[in-house]
Amino acid sequence: MTQKDQKILIIGTGTFGASTAYHLAKRGYTNITCIDKWPYPSLDSAGYDINKIIRTEYDEPLYAEMALEAIQAWRTPMYTDIFHETGWILTTLGDPKATDHLKKSYENLKNKGQAHNIDFVSGKDEIVRYVPQLKNARNIDNWKGLWNEQAGWAHAANAIKKVADEAAKMGVRFISGPSGEMVGLETEGDKVTGIRVKSGEIHHADKYILSTGAASPALLPELHTELWSKCWTYGLLELTEEEASQFRNMPVVLNHELGFFFEPSREGRLIKICNEFPGYQWRKGEFTDANGKTHKYSVPRYASEYPGDGIPEEAMNAIKHFISTVIPQFEGREIKGAKVCWCTDSPDAHYLIANHPKYPGGELLLATGDSGHAFKMLPIIGKYISNAVEGDFKPEWRYGNRKHLDSGRPGDEVKDLKDVGIGGPQARL
Ligand code: FSA
């Protein structure tokens, strides 16, 4: 058996899983199966969304380089009608961390010859030059940052679907439902021998790739020291045809302290607004270590399992504040949909793409730890995960011994959903 004929089982068909299936198939791997509770694009994936930001600003050169590679791929015909290169403004009210991030990001792009699309902006007049849709905004004279023409948004769920469709065309199999929902690992000593699924079946393979995103620590609790699952919130506003036409092709607008929003969706004319904060956790997971000590950790509370959930009231208020500041013409309008989106943070915000250290044979590859900044890499992340399948690992994405860094997000307390409440069904679409 050659390496390319080995049986590969990918668990999770969100951003990492779909991209890996696509890239492995493109490399000539012939025996790939993806499993997920849901048909692709997986409903529980952070990428199951109407839009996500595609940007190249990173204070870390590794990701700046990858994001530049990704945006080239986003421009290819595969993503026509999915990627919209509207440009964006990235601003702050003056938070020193955000200002530093902006400076370093600019330097990284400049060093790569990619600064010609950038202009610095400060105050309402300069911002409105690039984003005329902000002409009614209040109090944005204190916004400072940059305009970058090389950025935009992608219809995230459609993008994952496209990548998985292309993988299917190359022969990748997809299993969903109880036969696709992982419930545990089957092991023998220090070897992984299978993946147990809800139906009771066990899937066997030569190589297992765990790309289960925010569900990773819930599935393998020992990962709770490596991964911290958190959710972020959004609200949707429905525009009329006429309003939507005024916002059509609007650049993405992000303010570090307040949040961000996108042009209306092409189907449904929905504007998505996200507030910025350090994320919420749900510490319902419990894990007892070898010494009998119990640890609590955060596990996702997916909307698919809790369809009555909305978002915490304080998040709703932050979204309303964003509206009354940035697009006050919509103040008071009903927020039709409000949802959370689950990601999983590593201590230093690097991805986790490494073999599970408990299984020295290397048959279990972890490909997770999005750290809230992975969707934009959809077209290319699977290439890096495929490299890891072939033994080529990036040291930054290793397991263990990571420094805990400040997330860089505004605020510092990661509140628990049980303390802040999860809103109600009235907040949902
Ligand atoms: O990489 C990106 O452009 C993601 S920004 C969106 C966001 O909501 C973050 O603002 C948030 O802090 C978290 O990381 C989830 O993603």
Coordinates of C-alpha atoms and ligand atoms in Angstrom, one line a residue:
M1 CA 0.0 0.0 0.0
T2 CA 1.4 3.4 -0.9
Q3 CA 0.9 6.4 1.4
K4 CA -1.8 7.7 -1.0
D5 CA -3.8 4.6 -0.7
Q6 CA -4.0 4.6 3.1
K7 CA -7.4 4.9 4.6
I8 CA -8.0 8.4 6.0
L9 CA -10.8 9.3 8.2
I10 CA -11.5 13.1 8.7
I11 CA -13.7 13.9 11.7
G12 CA -15.6 17.1 11.2
T13 CA -16.5 18.9 7.9
G14 CA -16.1 22.5 8.9
T15 CA -13.3 24.7 7.6
F16 CA -10.3 22.5 8.5
G17 CA -12.0 19.2 7.6
A18 CA -13.4 20.2 4.2
S19 CA -10.2 21.9 3.2
T20 CA -8.1 18.9 4.2
A21 CA -10.4 16.5 2.3
Y22 CA -10.0 18.7 -0.8
H23 CA -6.3 19.0 -0.6
L24 CA -5.6 15.4 0.2
A25 CA -7.8 14.3 -2.8
K26 CA -6.0 16.8 -5.0
R27 CA -2.7 15.3 -4.0
G28 CA -3.9 11.9 -5.1
Y29 CA -5.1 10.3 -1.9
T30 CA -7.7 7.8 -3.0
N31 CA -9.4 6.6 0.2
I32 CA -10.8 9.5 2.2
T33 CA -13.9 9.6 4.3
C34 CA -15.3 12.6 6.2
I35 CA -17.7 12.1 9.0
D36 CA -19.8 14.7 10.8
K37 CA -23.1 14.8 12.8
W38 CA -24.4 17.1 10.0
P39 CA -24.2 17.0 6.2
Y40 CA -21.7 19.5 5.0
P41 CA -21.3 22.4 5.6
S42 CA -21.6 21.2 9.2
L43 CA -24.2 23.2 11.1
D44 CA -22.1 23.3 14.2
S45 CA -19.0 24.7 12.4
A46 CA -18.0 28.3 13.0
G47 CA -18.0 28.5 9.2
Y48 CA -21.7 27.7 9.0
D49 CA -22.4 31.4 8.5
I50 CA -23.6 33.9 5.9
N51 CA -20.3 35.8 5.9
K52 CA -16.8 35.9 7.4
I53 CA -14.0 38.5 7.0
I54 CA -11.3 37.8 4.5
R55 CA -8.3 40.0 5.5
T56 CA -4.5 39.9 5.3
E57 CA -3.6 42.1 8.4
Y58 CA -1.7 40.0 10.9
D59 CA 0.9 41.0 13.4
E60 CA 2.4 37.6 13.1
P61 CA 4.4 37.2 9.8
L62 CA 3.4 33.5 9.4
Y63 CA -0.3 34.3 9.2
A64 CA 0.2 37.4 7.1
E65 CA 2.0 35.2 4.5
M66 CA -0.8 32.6 4.7
A67 CA -3.5 35.1 4.5
L68 CA -1.9 36.6 1.3
E69 CA -1.7 33.1 -0.1
A70 CA -5.3 32.5 0.8
I71 CA -6.6 35.7 -0.8
Q72 CA -5.0 34.7 -4.1
A73 CA -6.9 31.5 -3.9
W74 CA -10.1 33.2 -2.9
R75 CA -9.8 35.2 -6.2
T76 CA -9.8 32.0 -8.4
P77 CA -13.0 31.0 -10.3
M78 CA -13.8 28.3 -7.7
Y79 CA -15.0 31.1 -5.4
T80 CA -16.8 33.3 -7.9
D81 CA -20.0 34.6 -6.2
I82 CA -18.6 33.4 -2.8
F83 CA -15.8 35.8 -2.3
H84 CA -16.5 39.5 -2.5
E85 CA -13.4 41.7 -2.5
T86 CA -15.1 44.9 -1.2
G87 CA -12.1 46.2 0.8
W88 CA -12.4 47.0 4.4
I89 CA -11.6 49.5 7.1
L90 CA -9.8 48.3 10.3
T91 CA -10.0 50.9 13.0
T92 CA -9.6 51.4 16.8
L93 CA -10.7 54.0 19.3
G94 CA -7.1 54.0 20.5
D95 CA -6.6 50.8 22.5
P96 CA -2.8 50.5 22.6
K97 CA -2.9 46.7 21.8
A98 CA -5.1 47.4 18.8
T99 CA -2.9 50.3 17.7
D100 CA 0.2 48.0 18.0
H101 CA -1.5 45.3 16.0
L102 CA -2.4 47.7 13.3
K103 CA 1.2 49.0 13.0
K104 CA 2.8 45.5 13.0
S105 CA 0.2 44.3 10.5
Y106 CA 1.0 47.2 8.2
E107 CA 4.7 46.5 8.5
N108 CA 4.2 42.8 7.7
L109 CA 2.3 43.7 4.5
K110 CA 4.8 46.4 3.6
N111 CA 7.7 43.9 3.9
K112 CA 5.9 41.6 1.5
G113 CA 5.3 44.4 -1.0
Q114 CA 1.6 44.5 -0.2
A115 CA 1.1 48.0 1.2
H116 CA 0.1 49.8 -2.0
N117 CA -3.6 49.0 -1.4
I118 CA -3.5 50.6 2.0
D119 CA -4.4 54.1 3.1
F120 CA -4.4 55.4 6.7
V121 CA -7.7 56.8 7.8
S122 CA -8.7 59.0 10.8
G123 CA -12.0 60.5 11.6
K124 CA -15.4 60.5 9.8
D125 CA -14.5 62.4 6.6
E126 CA -11.6 60.2 5.7
I127 CA -13.6 57.0 6.5
V128 CA -16.7 58.1 4.6
R129 CA -14.5 58.6 1.5
Y130 CA -14.0 54.8 1.5
V131 CA -17.3 53.9 3.1
P132 CA -20.0 56.3 2.0
Q133 CA -22.5 54.1 3.8
L134 CA -21.2 55.5 7.1
K135 CA -22.4 59.0 6.3
N136 CA -24.9 58.9 9.1
A137 CA -22.5 57.4 11.7
R138 CA -22.2 59.3 15.0
N139 CA -19.0 59.6 17.1
I140 CA -16.7 58.0 14.6
D141 CA -14.4 61.0 14.5
N142 CA -12.3 59.2 17.1
W143 CA -11.9 56.1 14.8
K144 CA -8.4 55.6 13.5
G145 CA -6.9 52.9 11.4
L146 CA -6.5 51.8 7.8
W147 CA -8.4 51.1 4.6
N148 CA -7.2 48.1 2.6
E149 CA -8.6 47.5 -0.8
Q150 CA -7.2 43.9 -0.6
A151 CA -9.9 42.4 1.7
G152 CA -13.6 41.6 1.8
W153 CA -15.9 38.8 2.9
A154 CA -16.9 35.3 1.8
H155 CA -20.2 33.5 2.1
A156 CA -18.7 31.0 4.6
A157 CA -21.3 28.2 4.4
N158 CA -21.3 28.3 0.6
A159 CA -17.5 28.3 0.5
I160 CA -17.3 25.2 2.7
K161 CA -20.0 23.5 0.6
K162 CA -18.0 24.3 -2.6
V163 CA -14.8 22.9 -1.2
A164 CA -16.5 19.7 0.0
D165 CA -18.4 19.4 -3.3
E166 CA -15.1 19.5 -5.2
A167 CA -13.7 16.9 -2.8
A168 CA -16.7 14.7 -3.4
K169 CA -16.1 15.0 -7.2
M170 CA -12.6 13.7 -6.6
G171 CA -14.0 10.6 -4.7
V172 CA -14.1 11.7 -1.1
R173 CA -17.0 10.0 0.8
F174 CA -19.1 11.9 3.3
I175 CA -21.1 10.3 6.1
S176 CA -23.5 12.3 8.4
G177 CA -26.2 11.5 10.9
P178 CA -25.7 8.9 13.7
S179 CA -23.1 7.1 11.6
G180 CA -21.1 10.3 11.3
E181 CA -21.3 11.6 14.9
M182 CA -18.1 10.8 16.8
V183 CA -18.7 9.9 20.4
G184 CA -15.2 8.5 21.3
L185 CA -11.9 7.0 20.4
E186 CA -11.3 3.2 20.4
T187 CA -7.8 2.5 21.6
E188 CA -5.6 -0.5 22.3
G189 CA -2.7 0.4 24.5
D190 CA -1.1 3.4 22.8
K191 CA -2.7 2.8 19.5
V192 CA -5.9 4.4 18.1
T193 CA -7.9 1.6 16.5
G194 CA -11.1 3.4 15.5
I195 CA -13.7 6.1 16.0
R196 CA -16.8 5.2 17.8
V197 CA -20.0 7.0 16.5
K198 CA -23.4 7.5 17.8
S199 CA -25.0 4.6 15.9
G200 CA -22.6 2.2 17.7
E201 CA -20.5 1.5 14.7
I202 CA -16.7 1.9 14.7
H203 CA -14.9 3.5 11.8
H204 CA -11.5 2.1 11.2
A205 CA -8.7 3.8 9.3
D206 CA -5.0 4.1 8.9
K207 CA -5.0 7.8 9.8
Y208 CA -7.5 9.8 11.8
I209 CA -7.7 13.6 11.4
L210 CA -9.6 15.3 14.2
S211 CA -10.9 18.6 12.8
T212 CA -13.8 19.0 15.2
G213 CA -13.2 22.7 16.1
A214 CA -14.9 23.8 19.3
A215 CA -16.1 20.3 20.0
S216 CA -12.5 19.0 20.2
P217 CA -12.0 19.3 24.0
A218 CA -15.6 17.9 24.6
L219 CA -14.6 14.8 22.5
L220 CA -11.1 14.4 23.9
P221 CA -11.2 16.0 27.4
E222 CA -7.4 15.8 27.8
L223 CA -7.3 18.6 25.2
H224 CA -8.8 21.0 27.7
T225 CA -5.3 22.3 28.5
E226 CA -4.6 23.1 24.9
L227 CA -8.0 24.4 23.8
W228 CA -10.5 26.7 25.3
S229 CA -13.8 26.7 23.5
K230 CA -15.6 30.1 23.4
C231 CA -18.4 31.6 21.5
W232 CA -19.1 35.0 19.9
T233 CA -22.4 36.7 19.2
Y234 CA -24.1 38.3 16.2
G235 CA -27.4 39.9 15.3
L236 CA -29.1 40.3 12.0
L237 CA -31.0 43.3 10.6
E238 CA -33.3 42.9 7.7
L239 CA -33.1 45.8 5.1
T240 CA -35.7 46.8 2.5
E241 CA -34.8 46.4 -1.2
E242 CA -34.0 50.1 -1.4
E243 CA -31.9 50.2 1.8
A244 CA -30.0 47.1 0.6
S245 CA -29.2 48.7 -2.7
Q246 CA -27.5 51.6 -0.8
F247 CA -25.4 49.1 1.2
R248 CA -24.6 46.8 -1.8
N249 CA -20.8 46.3 -2.1
M250 CA -20.0 48.2 1.1
P251 CA -16.5 47.4 2.4
V252 CA -16.4 45.4 5.6
V253 CA -16.3 47.8 8.6
L254 CA -14.5 46.8 11.8
N255 CA -13.8 48.8 14.9
H256 CA -11.7 46.9 17.5
E257 CA -13.6 48.1 20.5
L258 CA -17.2 48.2 19.1
G259 CA -17.5 45.4 16.5
F260 CA -17.9 44.9 12.8
F261 CA -20.5 44.5 10.1
F262 CA -20.9 43.5 6.5
E263 CA -23.0 44.5 3.4
P264 CA -26.4 42.8 3.3
S265 CA -26.6 39.2 2.3
R266 CA -27.5 38.6 -1.3
E267 CA -30.4 36.3 -0.3
G268 CA -32.5 37.8 2.4
R269 CA -30.9 41.3 2.6
L270 CA -29.6 40.7 6.1
I271 CA -26.9 42.8 7.7
K272 CA -24.8 40.8 10.2
I273 CA -23.4 42.8 13.1
C274 CA -20.9 41.4 15.6
N275 CA -19.9 43.0 18.9
E276 CA -16.3 42.6 20.0
F277 CA -15.5 41.1 23.4
P278 CA -13.3 38.3 24.8
G279 CA -15.9 35.5 24.0
Y280 CA -18.2 33.5 26.3
Q281 CA -17.5 30.1 27.7
W282 CA -19.7 27.3 29.0
R283 CA -17.9 25.4 31.7
K284 CA -20.0 22.3 31.7
G285 CA -17.3 19.9 30.9
E286 CA -15.6 17.9 33.7
F287 CA -12.5 15.9 33.5
T288 CA -10.8 13.8 36.1
D289 CA -7.0 13.4 35.6
A290 CA -4.8 10.5 36.5
N291 CA -4.3 11.9 40.1
G292 CA -8.1 11.9 40.7
K293 CA -8.2 15.7 40.4
T294 CA -11.3 17.1 38.6
H295 CA -11.0 19.9 36.1
K296 CA -13.8 21.9 34.7
Y297 CA -13.6 23.1 31.1
S298 CA -15.7 24.9 28.5
V299 CA -17.8 22.9 26.0
P300 CA -19.9 24.2 23.1
R301 CA -23.6 24.8 23.6
Y302 CA -24.5 24.6 19.9
A303 CA -27.7 26.3 18.6
S304 CA -28.4 23.0 16.8
E305 CA -28.9 21.3 20.2
Y306 CA -30.5 24.3 21.9
P307 CA -32.7 25.8 19.3
G308 CA -34.4 28.1 21.9
D309 CA -31.1 29.9 22.6
G310 CA -30.5 33.5 21.6
I311 CA -27.6 35.6 22.9
P312 CA -26.9 37.2 26.3
E313 CA -28.7 40.4 26.9
E314 CA -25.5 42.3 27.3
A315 CA -24.3 41.2 23.9
M316 CA -27.7 42.3 22.4
N317 CA -27.1 45.7 24.1
A318 CA -23.6 45.9 22.6
I319 CA -25.1 45.2 19.1
K320 CA -27.7 47.8 19.6
H321 CA -25.0 50.3 20.7
F322 CA -23.1 49.5 17.5
I323 CA -26.2 50.2 15.4
S324 CA -27.0 53.5 17.1
T325 CA -23.3 54.6 16.7
V326 CA -22.5 53.3 13.2
I327 CA -25.8 52.9 11.3
P328 CA -28.2 55.0 13.4
Q329 CA -30.8 55.1 10.7
F330 CA -31.6 51.5 11.8
E331 CA -31.8 52.3 15.5
G332 CA -34.8 50.6 17.1
R333 CA -35.3 48.1 14.2
E334 CA -36.0 44.6 15.3
I335 CA -32.9 42.4 15.5
K336 CA -34.3 39.4 13.7
G337 CA -31.7 36.8 14.3
A338 CA -29.2 36.5 17.1
K339 CA -26.9 33.6 17.4
V340 CA -23.6 32.4 18.8
C341 CA -20.7 31.0 16.8
W342 CA -18.3 28.6 18.6
C343 CA -14.5 28.7 18.1
T344 CA -11.6 27.2 20.1
D345 CA -8.6 29.1 21.3
S346 CA -5.1 27.9 21.9
P347 CA -3.1 29.7 24.6
D348 CA -1.0 31.6 22.1
A349 CA -3.6 31.8 19.3
H350 CA -1.6 29.5 17.0
Y351 CA -3.5 26.7 15.4
L352 CA -3.1 23.1 16.8
I353 CA -2.0 20.9 13.9
A354 CA 0.1 18.2 15.5
N355 CA 0.0 14.5 16.3
H356 CA -1.7 13.6 19.6
P357 CA 1.2 12.9 21.9
K358 CA -0.5 9.9 23.6
Y359 CA -0.3 7.9 20.4
P360 CA 3.3 7.7 19.3
G361 CA 2.4 5.9 16.0
G362 CA 1.1 9.2 14.7
E363 CA -2.2 7.8 13.6
L364 CA -4.2 10.6 15.3
L365 CA -3.5 14.0 13.8
L366 CA -5.1 17.0 15.6
A367 CA -6.2 19.7 13.2
T368 CA -8.0 22.2 15.2
G369 CA -7.4 25.3 17.5
D370 CA -8.7 27.8 15.0
S371 CA -8.2 30.5 17.7
G372 CA -11.0 32.6 16.1
H373 CA -9.0 33.4 12.9
A374 CA -9.0 30.4 10.6
F375 CA -12.0 30.7 8.2
K376 CA -10.1 33.0 5.8
M377 CA -7.6 30.2 5.3
L378 CA -10.2 27.8 4.0
P379 CA -8.8 27.6 0.5
I380 CA -5.3 26.7 1.8
I381 CA -5.4 25.4 5.3
G382 CA -5.9 21.8 4.1
K383 CA -2.6 22.1 2.2
Y384 CA -0.8 22.6 5.5
I385 CA -2.8 19.9 7.2
S386 CA -1.9 17.5 4.3
N387 CA 1.7 18.5 4.8
A388 CA 1.3 17.4 8.5
V389 CA -0.2 14.1 7.3
E390 CA 3.1 13.6 5.3
G391 CA 5.2 14.4 8.4
D392 CA 5.9 18.1 7.7
F393 CA 4.8 20.0 10.8
K394 CA 5.0 23.7 11.6
P395 CA 6.6 24.2 15.0
E396 CA 4.2 27.0 15.9
W397 CA 1.3 24.5 15.7
R398 CA 2.8 22.0 18.1
Y399 CA 1.1 20.4 21.1
G400 CA 1.8 21.6 24.6
N401 CA 4.2 24.1 26.3
R402 CA 2.5 27.1 24.8
K403 CA 2.8 30.5 26.4
H404 CA -0.5 32.0 27.5
L405 CA -0.8 35.3 25.6
D406 CA -3.2 38.2 25.9
S407 CA -5.8 37.5 23.3
G408 CA -5.7 41.0 22.0
R409 CA -9.4 41.2 22.1
P410 CA -11.1 44.1 23.9
G411 CA -11.9 43.3 27.6
D412 CA -10.3 40.5 29.6
E413 CA -13.1 38.5 31.3
V414 CA -14.4 35.4 29.6
K415 CA -17.8 35.2 31.2
D416 CA -19.8 32.0 31.5
L417 CA -23.1 31.6 29.7
K418 CA -24.7 30.3 32.8
D419 CA -23.9 33.7 34.5
V420 CA -24.9 36.0 31.7
G421 CA -27.8 34.0 30.3
I422 CA -28.4 33.0 26.8
G423 CA -31.3 35.1 25.8
G424 CA -34.4 33.7 24.3
P425 CA -36.0 32.4 21.1
Q426 CA -37.4 35.9 20.4
A427 CA -33.8 36.9 19.6
R428 CA -33.5 34.3 16.9
L429 CA -34.5 34.4 13.2
Ligands
FSA1 O1 -9.7 36.5 11.6 C1 -10.6 37.3 11.6 O2 -10.8 38.2 10.9 C2 -11.7 37.0 12.6 S1 -12.4 38.4 13.3 C3 -13.9 37.8 13.9 C4 -14.0 37.3 15.3 O3 -15.3 37.5 15.7 C5 -13.1 38.0 16.3 O4 -13.3 39.4 16.3 C6 -13.3 37.4 17.7 O5 -12.4 38.0 18.6 C7 -13.0 35.9 17.7 O6 -11.7 35.6 17.4 C8 -13.9 35.3 16.6 O7 -13.7 35.9 15.4

